[in-house]
Coordinates of C-alpha atoms in Angstrom, one line a residue:
M237 CA -7.1 1.2 -12.8
R238 CA -4.9 1.8 -9.8
L239 CA -1.1 1.9 -10.1
P240 CA -0.4 -1.3 -7.9
E241 CA -2.8 -3.4 -10.0
T242 CA -1.3 -2.1 -13.3
L243 CA 2.2 -2.8 -12.0
L244 CA 1.2 -6.3 -11.1
W245 CA -0.4 -7.0 -14.4
A246 CA 2.5 -5.5 -16.3
A247 CA 4.8 -7.9 -14.5
V248 CA 2.5 -10.8 -15.5
F249 CA 3.4 -10.5 -19.1
I250 CA 7.2 -11.0 -18.7
H251 CA 9.2 -13.9 -19.9
E252 CA 12.6 -15.3 -18.9
A253 CA 15.7 -14.9 -21.0
V254 CA 18.0 -17.8 -22.1
G255 CA 21.7 -17.2 -21.6
E256 CA 24.9 -19.1 -22.8
Y257 CA 26.0 -21.1 -19.8
G258 CA 28.9 -23.5 -19.8
M259 CA 31.1 -25.4 -17.3
A260 CA 34.6 -25.1 -16.1
H261 CA 36.0 -28.4 -14.9
F262 CA 38.8 -27.9 -12.3
S263 CA 41.1 -30.7 -11.2
D264 CA 44.6 -31.1 -9.7
K265 CA 47.5 -32.2 -11.9
G266 CA 47.8 -36.0 -11.9
K267 CA 44.3 -36.6 -10.4
S268 CA 41.3 -37.7 -12.4
N269 CA 38.7 -36.4 -10.0
G270 CA 37.5 -32.9 -10.4
K271 CA 34.6 -30.5 -9.9
D272 CA 32.4 -28.5 -12.2
Y273 CA 31.7 -24.8 -11.8
C274 CA 29.2 -22.7 -13.8
I275 CA 30.6 -20.1 -16.2
F276 CA 28.8 -17.6 -18.4
F277 CA 30.3 -17.0 -21.9
N278 CA 29.6 -15.5 -25.3
S279 CA 30.1 -17.9 -28.2
Q280 CA 30.8 -15.0 -30.5
W281 CA 34.3 -14.7 -29.0
A282 CA 35.0 -18.4 -29.4
R283 CA 32.9 -21.5 -29.1
L284 CA 33.4 -24.2 -26.5
P285 CA 33.4 -28.0 -27.1
Q286 CA 30.2 -29.8 -26.0
D287 CA 32.0 -32.7 -24.4
L288 CA 34.4 -32.6 -21.5
H289 CA 36.6 -35.3 -23.1
K290 CA 37.1 -33.1 -26.1
A291 CA 38.1 -30.1 -24.1
S292 CA 41.8 -29.3 -23.5
R293 CA 42.9 -29.4 -19.9
L294 CA 45.2 -26.4 -19.4
Q295 CA 46.9 -25.0 -16.4
I296 CA 45.4 -22.0 -14.6
Y297 CA 47.5 -18.9 -14.1
D298 CA 46.1 -17.3 -11.0
L299 CA 46.2 -13.6 -11.5
T300 CA 43.2 -12.7 -9.2
T301 CA 45.3 -9.9 -7.7
S302 CA 45.1 -8.1 -11.0
V303 CA 42.4 -6.9 -13.4
L304 CA 44.6 -7.2 -16.6
C305 CA 43.6 -3.9 -18.0
S306 CA 47.1 -2.7 -19.0
P307 CA 50.3 -4.3 -20.4
S308 CA 52.1 -3.6 -17.2
E309 CA 49.9 -6.2 -15.4
V310 CA 51.1 -9.0 -17.7
P311 CA 53.7 -11.1 -15.9
E312 CA 57.1 -11.7 -17.5
G313 CA 56.9 -14.5 -20.0
G314 CA 53.2 -14.1 -20.6
F315 CA 50.7 -17.0 -20.4
P316 CA 52.0 -19.6 -22.8
N317 CA 49.4 -22.4 -23.2
R318 CA 47.7 -21.3 -20.0
I319 CA 44.4 -19.8 -19.0
P320 CA 44.7 -16.7 -16.8
M321 CA 42.1 -16.1 -14.1
V322 CA 41.8 -12.3 -13.4
L323 CA 39.3 -10.0 -11.6
R324 CA 36.8 -8.1 -13.6
G325 CA 37.9 -4.5 -13.1
N326 CA 36.7 -1.4 -15.0
C327 CA 38.1 -2.0 -18.5
T328 CA 36.3 -3.7 -21.3
F329 CA 36.2 -7.4 -22.0
Y330 CA 38.0 -6.8 -25.3
E331 CA 41.0 -5.1 -23.6
K332 CA 41.4 -8.0 -21.2
V333 CA 41.1 -10.8 -23.8
R334 CA 43.3 -9.0 -26.3
L335 CA 46.1 -8.7 -23.7
A336 CA 45.7 -12.4 -22.8
Q337 CA 45.7 -13.6 -26.4
I338 CA 48.8 -11.6 -27.6
N339 CA 50.6 -13.0 -24.6
G340 CA 50.0 -16.7 -25.5
A341 CA 46.8 -17.4 -23.4
K342 CA 44.5 -20.2 -24.6
G343 CA 41.5 -18.7 -22.8
L344 CA 40.5 -16.2 -20.2
L345 CA 38.5 -16.6 -17.0
I346 CA 37.2 -13.4 -15.4
V347 CA 36.1 -13.5 -11.8
S348 CA 33.1 -11.3 -11.1
K349 CA 31.6 -10.3 -7.8
D350 CA 28.5 -9.0 -9.5
R351 CA 25.9 -10.9 -11.4
L352 CA 27.3 -12.9 -14.3
T353 CA 26.6 -11.2 -17.6
P354 CA 27.7 -12.2 -21.2
P355 CA 31.0 -10.7 -22.1
A356 CA 30.0 -8.5 -25.0
G357 CA 31.9 -6.8 -27.8
N358 CA 31.4 -5.6 -31.4
K359 CA 31.7 -7.5 -34.6
T360 CA 35.2 -6.4 -35.4
Q361 CA 36.4 -7.4 -31.9
Y362 CA 34.7 -10.8 -32.3
E363 CA 36.6 -11.4 -35.5
E364 CA 40.0 -10.5 -34.0
I365 CA 39.7 -12.8 -30.9
D366 CA 39.8 -16.6 -31.2
I367 CA 40.2 -17.7 -27.6
P368 CA 37.2 -18.3 -25.3
V369 CA 36.4 -15.8 -22.6
A370 CA 34.1 -16.6 -19.7
L371 CA 32.9 -15.2 -16.4
L372 CA 33.2 -17.1 -13.1
S373 CA 31.5 -16.1 -9.8
Y374 CA 33.7 -14.8 -7.0
S375 CA 32.2 -17.4 -4.5
D376 CA 33.3 -20.2 -6.9
M377 CA 36.8 -18.7 -7.2
L378 CA 37.1 -18.9 -3.4
D379 CA 35.9 -22.5 -3.4
I380 CA 38.4 -23.4 -6.1
S381 CA 41.3 -21.8 -4.1
K382 CA 40.3 -24.0 -1.1
T383 CA 39.7 -27.2 -3.0
F384 CA 42.6 -27.4 -5.4
G385 CA 46.3 -26.7 -5.2
K386 CA 48.5 -24.4 -7.2
G387 CA 48.9 -26.9 -10.1
R388 CA 45.2 -26.8 -10.9
L389 CA 44.0 -27.6 -14.4
V390 CA 40.8 -26.4 -16.1
A391 CA 38.8 -27.5 -19.1
M392 CA 36.0 -25.3 -20.3
Y393 CA 33.0 -26.9 -22.2
A394 CA 29.4 -26.2 -23.0
P395 CA 27.3 -29.3 -22.8
N396 CA 24.0 -29.5 -24.6
E397 CA 20.9 -29.5 -22.4
P398 CA 18.3 -32.2 -22.9
V399 CA 15.6 -31.1 -25.4
L400 CA 12.9 -32.0 -22.9
D401 CA 13.2 -31.9 -19.2
Y402 CA 10.7 -33.7 -17.0
N403 CA 9.8 -30.6 -15.2
M404 CA 8.2 -29.3 -18.4
V405 CA 5.6 -32.0 -17.9
I406 CA 4.9 -30.6 -14.4
I407 CA 4.6 -27.1 -15.7
F408 CA 2.3 -28.3 -18.4
L409 CA 0.0 -30.0 -15.9
M410 CA 0.0 -27.0 -13.6
A411 CA -0.8 -24.6 -16.4
V412 CA -3.5 -26.6 -18.1
G413 CA -5.0 -27.7 -14.7
T414 CA -5.2 -24.1 -13.6
V415 CA -6.9 -23.0 -16.8
A416 CA -9.4 -25.9 -16.7
V417 CA -10.2 -25.6 -12.9
G418 CA -10.4 -21.8 -13.1
G419 CA -12.7 -22.0 -16.2
Y420 CA -14.9 -24.6 -14.7
W421 CA -15.2 -22.9 -11.3
A422 CA -16.0 -19.5 -12.8
G423 CA -18.6 -20.9 -15.1
S424 CA -20.2 -22.9 -12.3
R425 CA -20.5 -19.9 -10.1
D426 CA -22.2 -18.0 -12.9
R427 CA -24.7 -20.8 -13.3
K428 CA -25.5 -20.8 -9.6
K429 CA -26.0 -17.0 -9.7
R430 CA -28.5 -17.4 -12.5
Y431 CA -30.5 -20.5 -11.8
L432 CA -30.3 -21.3 -8.1
K433 CA -31.9 -19.5 -5.2
L434 CA -29.3 -19.8 -2.4
K435 CA -30.5 -19.5 1.1
R436 CA -28.3 -17.3 3.4
D437 CA -28.5 -16.9 7.1
E438 CA -27.2 -13.4 7.1
A439 CA -26.2 -10.8 4.7
A440 CA -22.5 -11.2 5.6
E441 CA -22.6 -14.6 4.0
K442 CA -23.3 -13.4 0.6
Q443 CA -21.0 -14.0 -2.4
D444 CA -17.4 -13.3 -1.4
E445 CA -16.3 -11.6 -4.5
E446 CA -18.0 -9.6 -7.2
T447 CA -17.2 -10.2 -10.8
V448 CA -15.8 -7.4 -13.0
D449 CA -17.1 -7.2 -16.5
V450 CA -14.3 -6.0 -18.8
T451 CA -15.3 -3.5 -21.5
P452 CA -13.3 -2.6 -24.7
I453 CA -12.4 0.8 -23.3
M454 CA -11.0 -0.9 -20.2
I455 CA -9.0 -3.3 -22.4
C456 CA -7.3 -0.5 -24.3
V457 CA -6.5 1.5 -21.2
F458 CA -5.2 -1.6 -19.5
V459 CA -2.8 -2.5 -22.3
V460 CA -1.5 1.0 -22.6
M461 CA -0.8 1.1 -18.9
C462 CA 0.9 -2.3 -19.0
C463 CA 3.2 -1.1 -21.8
S464 CA 4.0 2.0 -19.7
M465 CA 4.7 0.1 -16.6
L466 CA 6.9 -2.4 -18.5
V467 CA 9.0 0.5 -19.8
L468 CA 9.2 2.0 -16.3
L469 CA 10.4 -1.3 -15.0
Y470 CA 13.1 -1.3 -17.7
F471 CA 14.4 2.1 -16.6
F472 CA 13.7 2.0 -12.8
Y473 CA 13.9 -1.7 -12.1
D474 CA 15.5 -1.4 -8.7
Y475 CA 12.8 1.0 -7.4
L476 CA 9.8 -0.9 -8.7
A477 CA 10.8 -4.6 -8.4
I478 CA 10.4 -4.7 -4.6
W479 CA 6.9 -3.1 -5.1
V480 CA 5.9 -5.8 -7.5
I481 CA 7.0 -8.4 -4.9
V482 CA 5.0 -6.7 -2.1
I483 CA 1.9 -6.4 -4.3
F484 CA 2.2 -10.0 -5.4
C485 CA 2.3 -11.1 -1.7
L486 CA -0.9 -9.1 -1.0
A487 CA -2.7 -10.3 -4.2
S488 CA -1.7 -13.9 -3.7
S489 CA -2.9 -13.8 -0.1
V490 CA -6.3 -12.7 -1.2
G491 CA -6.3 -15.4 -3.9
L492 CA -5.3 -18.2 -1.5
H493 CA -8.1 -17.1 0.9
S494 CA -10.6 -17.1 -2.0
C495 CA -9.6 -20.6 -3.0
L496 CA -9.6 -22.1 0.5
W497 CA -12.6 -20.4 2.0
P498 CA -15.3 -22.5 0.2
F499 CA -13.8 -25.6 1.8
V500 CA -13.1 -24.2 5.2
R501 CA -16.7 -22.8 5.7
R502 CA -18.1 -26.3 5.1
L503 CA -16.3 -27.8 8.0
P504 CA -18.8 -28.6 10.8
F505 CA -16.7 -27.1 13.6
C506 CA -16.1 -23.7 12.0
K507 CA -19.4 -22.0 12.8
C508 CA -18.2 -19.8 15.7
R509 CA -18.4 -16.0 15.2
V510 CA -16.6 -13.1 16.8
P511 CA -18.5 -11.8 19.9
E512 CA -20.4 -8.5 19.6
N513 CA -18.0 -5.6 19.6
N514 CA -17.4 -2.1 18.3
L515 CA -14.0 -2.8 16.7
P516 CA -13.5 -1.7 13.1
Y517 CA -13.9 -4.5 10.5
L518 CA -15.3 -6.8 13.2
Q519 CA -18.6 -5.2 13.8
K520 CA -20.4 -7.6 11.4
R521 CA -19.1 -10.6 13.6
P522 CA -17.3 -12.6 10.9
H523 CA -16.5 -16.3 11.4
V524 CA -13.5 -17.1 13.6
S525 CA -12.5 -19.5 10.9
M526 CA -12.3 -16.7 8.4
L527 CA -10.0 -14.7 10.5
L528 CA -7.8 -17.8 11.1
L529 CA -7.7 -18.6 7.4
S530 CA -6.8 -15.0 6.6
A531 CA -3.9 -15.1 9.1
F532 CA -2.7 -18.4 7.6
C533 CA -2.8 -17.0 4.0
V534 CA -0.9 -13.9 5.0
G535 CA 1.6 -16.1 6.9
V536 CA 2.3 -18.2 3.8
S537 CA 2.9 -15.0 1.7
V538 CA 5.2 -13.5 4.2
T539 CA 7.1 -16.7 4.6
W540 CA 7.7 -16.8 0.8
M541 CA 8.7 -13.1 0.8
V542 CA 11.3 -13.7 3.5
F543 CA 12.8 -16.9 2.0
R544 CA 12.1 -16.2 -1.7
N545 CA 15.8 -16.8 -2.6
E546 CA 15.9 -20.3 -1.1
D547 CA 15.9 -22.3 -4.3
A548 CA 15.6 -25.7 -2.5
W549 CA 11.9 -25.1 -1.4
A550 CA 10.7 -21.6 -1.9
W551 CA 9.5 -22.4 -5.4
V552 CA 6.8 -24.6 -3.9
L553 CA 5.3 -21.6 -2.1
Q554 CA 5.6 -19.4 -5.1
D555 CA 3.8 -21.9 -7.4
T556 CA 1.1 -22.4 -4.7
L557 CA 0.5 -18.7 -4.4
G558 CA 0.7 -18.2 -8.1
I559 CA -1.9 -20.8 -8.9
A560 CA -4.2 -19.3 -6.2
F561 CA -3.7 -15.9 -7.7
C562 CA -4.5 -17.1 -11.2
L563 CA -7.7 -18.9 -10.0
Y564 CA -8.8 -15.8 -8.2
M565 CA -8.3 -13.6 -11.3
L566 CA -10.1 -16.1 -13.5
K567 CA -13.0 -16.2 -11.1
T568 CA -13.2 -12.4 -10.7
V569 CA -12.4 -10.9 -14.1
R570 CA -15.1 -11.7 -16.7
L571 CA -15.2 -11.0 -20.4
P572 CA -18.9 -10.6 -21.4
T573 CA -18.6 -11.3 -25.1
F574 CA -16.4 -13.2 -27.6
K575 CA -15.8 -9.8 -29.2
A576 CA -14.1 -8.6 -26.0
C577 CA -12.2 -11.9 -25.8
T578 CA -10.9 -11.4 -29.3
L579 CA -9.9 -7.8 -28.7
L580 CA -8.0 -8.6 -25.5
L581 CA -6.2 -11.6 -26.8
S582 CA -5.3 -9.9 -30.1
V583 CA -3.9 -6.7 -28.4
L584 CA -1.9 -8.7 -25.9
F585 CA -0.7 -10.9 -28.8
V586 CA 0.8 -7.8 -30.5
Y587 CA 2.1 -6.6 -27.1
D588 CA 4.0 -9.9 -26.5
V589 CA 5.5 -10.1 -29.9
F590 CA 6.6 -6.5 -30.0
F591 CA 8.3 -6.5 -26.6
V592 CA 10.2 -9.8 -27.3
F593 CA 11.1 -9.5 -31.0
I594 CA 10.9 -5.8 -32.0
T595 CA 12.4 -3.9 -29.0
P596 CA 15.9 -5.4 -29.5
F597 CA 16.2 -3.1 -32.5
L598 CA 15.3 -0.1 -30.3
T599 CA 17.6 -0.6 -27.3
N600 CA 21.3 0.2 -27.1
S601 CA 22.2 -3.3 -25.7
G602 CA 20.4 -5.2 -28.4
E603 CA 18.3 -7.0 -25.8
S604 CA 14.5 -6.9 -25.8
I605 CA 12.9 -4.8 -23.0
M606 CA 10.9 -7.9 -21.8
V607 CA 14.1 -10.0 -21.6
E608 CA 16.0 -7.3 -19.7
V609 CA 13.2 -6.9 -17.2
A610 CA 12.6 -10.6 -16.8
A611 CA 16.3 -11.4 -16.2
G612 CA 16.9 -8.2 -14.3
P613 CA 19.2 -5.5 -15.7
S614 CA 22.9 -6.2 -15.6
D615 CA 23.5 -3.1 -13.6
S616 CA 20.8 -3.9 -11.0
T617 CA 21.9 -3.5 -7.4
T618 CA 19.2 -5.5 -5.8
H619 CA 19.4 -8.6 -8.1
E620 CA 15.7 -9.3 -7.4
K621 CA 13.6 -11.5 -9.7
L622 CA 10.0 -10.7 -10.5
P623 CA 7.8 -13.5 -9.0
M624 CA 5.1 -13.5 -11.7
V625 CA 6.0 -17.0 -13.0
L626 CA 5.4 -20.7 -12.2
K627 CA 8.8 -22.2 -11.7
V628 CA 9.9 -25.9 -11.3
P629 CA 13.5 -27.0 -10.8
R630 CA 15.2 -29.0 -13.5
L631 CA 15.0 -32.7 -13.0
N632 CA 17.6 -33.8 -15.4
S633 CA 21.3 -34.6 -14.6
S634 CA 22.8 -31.9 -16.8
P635 CA 25.8 -30.2 -15.4
L636 CA 24.1 -26.9 -16.3
A637 CA 21.8 -27.4 -13.3
L638 CA 24.6 -25.9 -11.3
C639 CA 24.2 -22.6 -13.1
D640 CA 22.0 -19.6 -12.3
R641 CA 18.9 -21.0 -14.1
P642 CA 18.1 -24.4 -12.6
F643 CA 14.3 -23.7 -13.1
S644 CA 11.9 -23.8 -16.0
L645 CA 9.5 -20.9 -16.0
L646 CA 6.1 -20.0 -17.3
G647 CA 4.6 -16.5 -16.9
F648 CA 1.2 -15.9 -15.3
G649 CA 0.1 -14.0 -18.4
D650 CA 0.4 -17.2 -20.5
I651 CA -2.2 -18.7 -18.1
L652 CA -4.5 -15.8 -17.4
V653 CA -5.0 -14.4 -20.9
P654 CA -6.1 -17.6 -22.6
G655 CA -7.8 -18.7 -19.4
L656 CA -10.3 -15.7 -19.6
L657 CA -11.4 -17.1 -23.0
V658 CA -11.8 -20.6 -21.4
V659 CA -14.0 -19.0 -18.7
Y660 CA -16.2 -17.3 -21.3
C661 CA -16.5 -20.6 -23.3
H662 CA -17.8 -22.4 -20.2
R663 CA -20.2 -19.6 -19.3
F664 CA -21.6 -19.7 -22.8
D665 CA -21.9 -23.5 -22.6
I666 CA -24.0 -23.2 -19.5
L667 CA -26.2 -20.3 -20.8
I668 CA -27.1 -22.2 -24.0
Q669 CA -27.3 -25.5 -22.2
S670 CA -24.8 -27.3 -24.3
S671 CA -22.6 -30.3 -23.2
R672 CA -19.6 -28.0 -22.5
I673 CA -18.4 -28.4 -26.1
Y674 CA -16.8 -24.9 -26.1
F675 CA -15.1 -25.3 -22.7
V676 CA -13.6 -28.7 -23.6
A677 CA -12.5 -27.6 -27.0
C678 CA -10.9 -24.4 -25.8
T679 CA -9.1 -26.2 -22.9
I680 CA -7.7 -28.8 -25.3
A681 CA -6.6 -26.0 -27.7
Y682 CA -4.8 -24.3 -24.8
G683 CA -2.9 -27.5 -24.1
I684 CA -1.9 -27.9 -27.7
G685 CA -0.7 -24.3 -27.9
L686 CA 1.4 -24.8 -24.8
L687 CA 3.0 -27.9 -26.4
I688 CA 3.8 -25.9 -29.5
T689 CA 5.4 -23.3 -27.3
F690 CA 7.6 -25.9 -25.7
V691 CA 8.6 -27.3 -29.0
A692 CA 9.5 -23.8 -30.4
L693 CA 11.6 -23.1 -27.2
A694 CA 13.5 -26.4 -27.7
V695 CA 14.1 -25.8 -31.4
M696 CA 15.0 -22.1 -31.4
Q697 CA 16.9 -22.2 -28.0
M698 CA 15.7 -18.7 -27.1
G699 CA 12.9 -17.1 -25.1
Q700 CA 9.5 -17.3 -26.8
P701 CA 6.4 -15.1 -26.5
A702 CA 4.0 -17.9 -25.6
L703 CA 0.9 -15.9 -26.6
L704 CA 2.3 -16.1 -30.2
Y705 CA 1.1 -19.7 -30.1
L706 CA -1.6 -19.8 -27.5
V707 CA -3.8 -17.0 -28.8
P708 CA -4.3 -18.4 -32.4
C709 CA -4.9 -21.9 -31.0
T710 CA -7.6 -20.9 -28.5
L711 CA -9.3 -18.2 -30.6
L712 CA -9.4 -20.2 -33.8
T713 CA -10.7 -23.3 -32.1
S714 CA -13.5 -21.4 -30.3
L715 CA -14.4 -19.7 -33.6
T716 CA -14.4 -23.0 -35.4
V717 CA -16.8 -24.6 -32.9
A718 CA -19.2 -21.7 -33.1
L719 CA -19.2 -21.8 -36.9
C720 CA -19.8 -25.6 -37.0
R721 CA -22.7 -25.2 -34.5
K722 CA -24.0 -22.2 -36.4
E723 CA -24.0 -20.1 -33.2
L724 CA -21.5 -17.5 -34.2
P725 CA -23.9 -14.5 -33.8
Q726 CA -24.8 -15.5 -30.3
F727 CA -21.2 -16.5 -29.4
W728 CA -19.8 -13.2 -30.7
T729 CA -22.3 -10.9 -28.8
G730 CA -23.0 -13.2 -25.8
S731 CA -26.7 -13.0 -26.6
G732 CA -29.3 -15.7 -27.2
F733 CA -29.0 -17.1 -23.6
V734 CA -31.7 -19.5 -22.4
P735 CA -33.6 -18.0 -19.4
A736 CA -34.3 -19.9 -16.3
I737 CA -37.9 -21.2 -15.9
V738 CA -39.1 -21.8 -12.4
L739 CA -42.5 -23.5 -12.0
A740 CA -44.5 -22.8 -8.8
P741 CA -45.3 -25.9 -6.7
I742 CA -48.9 -27.2 -6.9
N743 CA -51.0 -27.0 -3.7
C744 CA -53.9 -29.4 -3.9
T745 CA -55.8 -27.8 -0.9
Q746 CA -56.1 -24.4 -2.6
T747 CA -58.8 -25.1 -5.2
A748 CA -60.3 -21.6 -5.2
A749 CA -57.1 -20.0 -6.5
P750 CA -57.2 -19.0 -10.1
Q751 CA -55.2 -21.2 -12.4
T752 CA -52.4 -19.8 -14.5
E753 CA -50.4 -21.1 -17.3
V754 CA -46.7 -20.7 -18.1
P755 CA -46.4 -19.1 -21.5
L756 CA -44.8 -21.1 -24.2
N757 CA -42.4 -18.3 -25.1
P758 CA -41.2 -16.7 -21.9
K759 CA -39.6 -13.4 -22.1
P760 CA -35.8 -13.2 -21.5
E761 CA -34.7 -13.2 -17.9
P762 CA -34.0 -9.6 -16.8
Q763 CA -30.3 -9.0 -16.2
P764 CA -29.3 -8.6 -12.6
T765 CA -28.6 -5.2 -11.3
E766 CA -25.0 -4.1 -10.7
D767 CA -25.5 -3.7 -7.0
G768 CA -27.6 -6.8 -6.4
D769 CA -26.3 -10.2 -5.5
P770 CA -27.0 -12.5 -8.4
S771 CA -26.9 -15.6 -6.2
E772 CA -30.0 -14.4 -4.4
E773 CA -32.1 -13.4 -7.3
K774 CA -35.4 -15.0 -7.8
A775 CA -36.2 -16.1 -11.3
Q776 CA -39.6 -14.5 -12.2
D777 CA -41.9 -15.8 -14.9
P778 CA -43.7 -13.3 -17.1
A779 CA -47.1 -12.2 -15.8
P780 CA -49.5 -14.8 -17.1
Q781 CA -52.8 -13.8 -18.8
E782 CA -55.8 -14.8 -16.7
R783 CA -58.6 -16.7 -18.4
P784 CA -62.2 -16.3 -17.2
T785 CA -63.7 -19.2 -15.4
T786 CA -66.8 -21.1 -16.8
E787 CA -69.2 -19.5 -14.2
N788 CA -68.1 -16.0 -15.1
A789 CA -68.5 -16.8 -18.8
D790 CA -72.1 -18.0 -18.2
E791 CA -73.0 -14.9 -16.3
E792 CA -71.7 -12.7 -19.0
N793 CA -73.8 -14.6 -21.6
K794 CA -77.0 -14.2 -19.5
S795 CA -76.4 -10.5 -19.1
N796 CA -76.0 -10.1 -22.8

């Protein structure tokens, strides 16, 4: 597997971290109106009240000309019953907050020009400090200086977010819809390839994409390379993140073209072709509509890449491209047996759990590798975010919507991995001519597993490996259906498929032609060759055994 593809797939299985965000409510002395600003804090220093009315309003001591790293920077008289606001500087958070506390401060606001990160310390330092310490962005500090006078007051609090945001419903519908549509589409294409003889005008109009059957060896190599690329992203994030973004744009352009082309080519006014030429890539005279659609898809991807940090609307383009990419992968990548499905889902189940729950014990920062890569390392200079997620802005009125995480996220890996099993279930339904019982059951199981993931996220208030819940739900449901229908051997190996039977039409004018019969037990349909186009295969009946006519039988009796 090539490096760009592996890099893209490694980024697929990344999840977003959940931080400790709070609010700093600034106001002028004697005025009730104020304004909230986002802060990032560590509750191990000191907890913040959950309600603004329970938070103490204290006067700010503006010390933004200092970093408060030495006792010489403490003003005469200290900070009695005040909250100093200082720049971040090069010293540790503990040195700053210790100086503030011993000089009478009731809290500490640290202004940071870099990305907000939790002010960390060790257990002994946490026990020594009993005042809250939080980070405030430099842009917010400038706005505070312009909006409020010198007698400004601040109250720090950490409101609880609603357990369920309405945008989770949107993400649920997008994820389940993508899995259902992708599984149905891929299975239907497989049915057409096996049972229908599609007439094509020219060879250029054959099937657009070839499916890729995944073998166990490919699965093992793929997972090892994904682990390697995730570790490389952890150590070389700034160098590789931009490459992931570029590869996502290219792959999503192909996916969007693949999803739109079946509709565009059916339009009655899109039949024009490129004139005869000797130009490369245009010698086969493709449709003009195909070229225009390709330009449109590339334009959408480039537009997202340029404006990817516009939170107001860029998420719509990212979700559109992401869904198209997932549908394209579900249509292209095919697991031939339930054995391969079980192997892939089980290995990625271990992968997900290991990089979320185990790697915190192996890193110096105590953060999991997946969380660090998903949120972007704190020392990153580019501050880029990997785009391999569906994202929807929060729809509630929580003050925390002002913070750096106003979106709910779901990784592509949580759609693609169970989706490949859904595709196999639909293909198996078609091949055994069932009423799509496997497909429907597996799709419902995916939806239930996703709901369990959301509940676990709300209860534990920390990032969850979604495959921890999705893999058991989908695998066990499919296995149960196969056991109940007594089809586990066929379902496990992908064998026992019903071949296509095509009867030749009867021509009443040709009475002299010898009559043939279709055998009661036809031989299994031969598998299509790897190079051939399955959609153009002709189902062939086994060679029937000819029976002698009555006249031939009489002649044989006379001769005897």
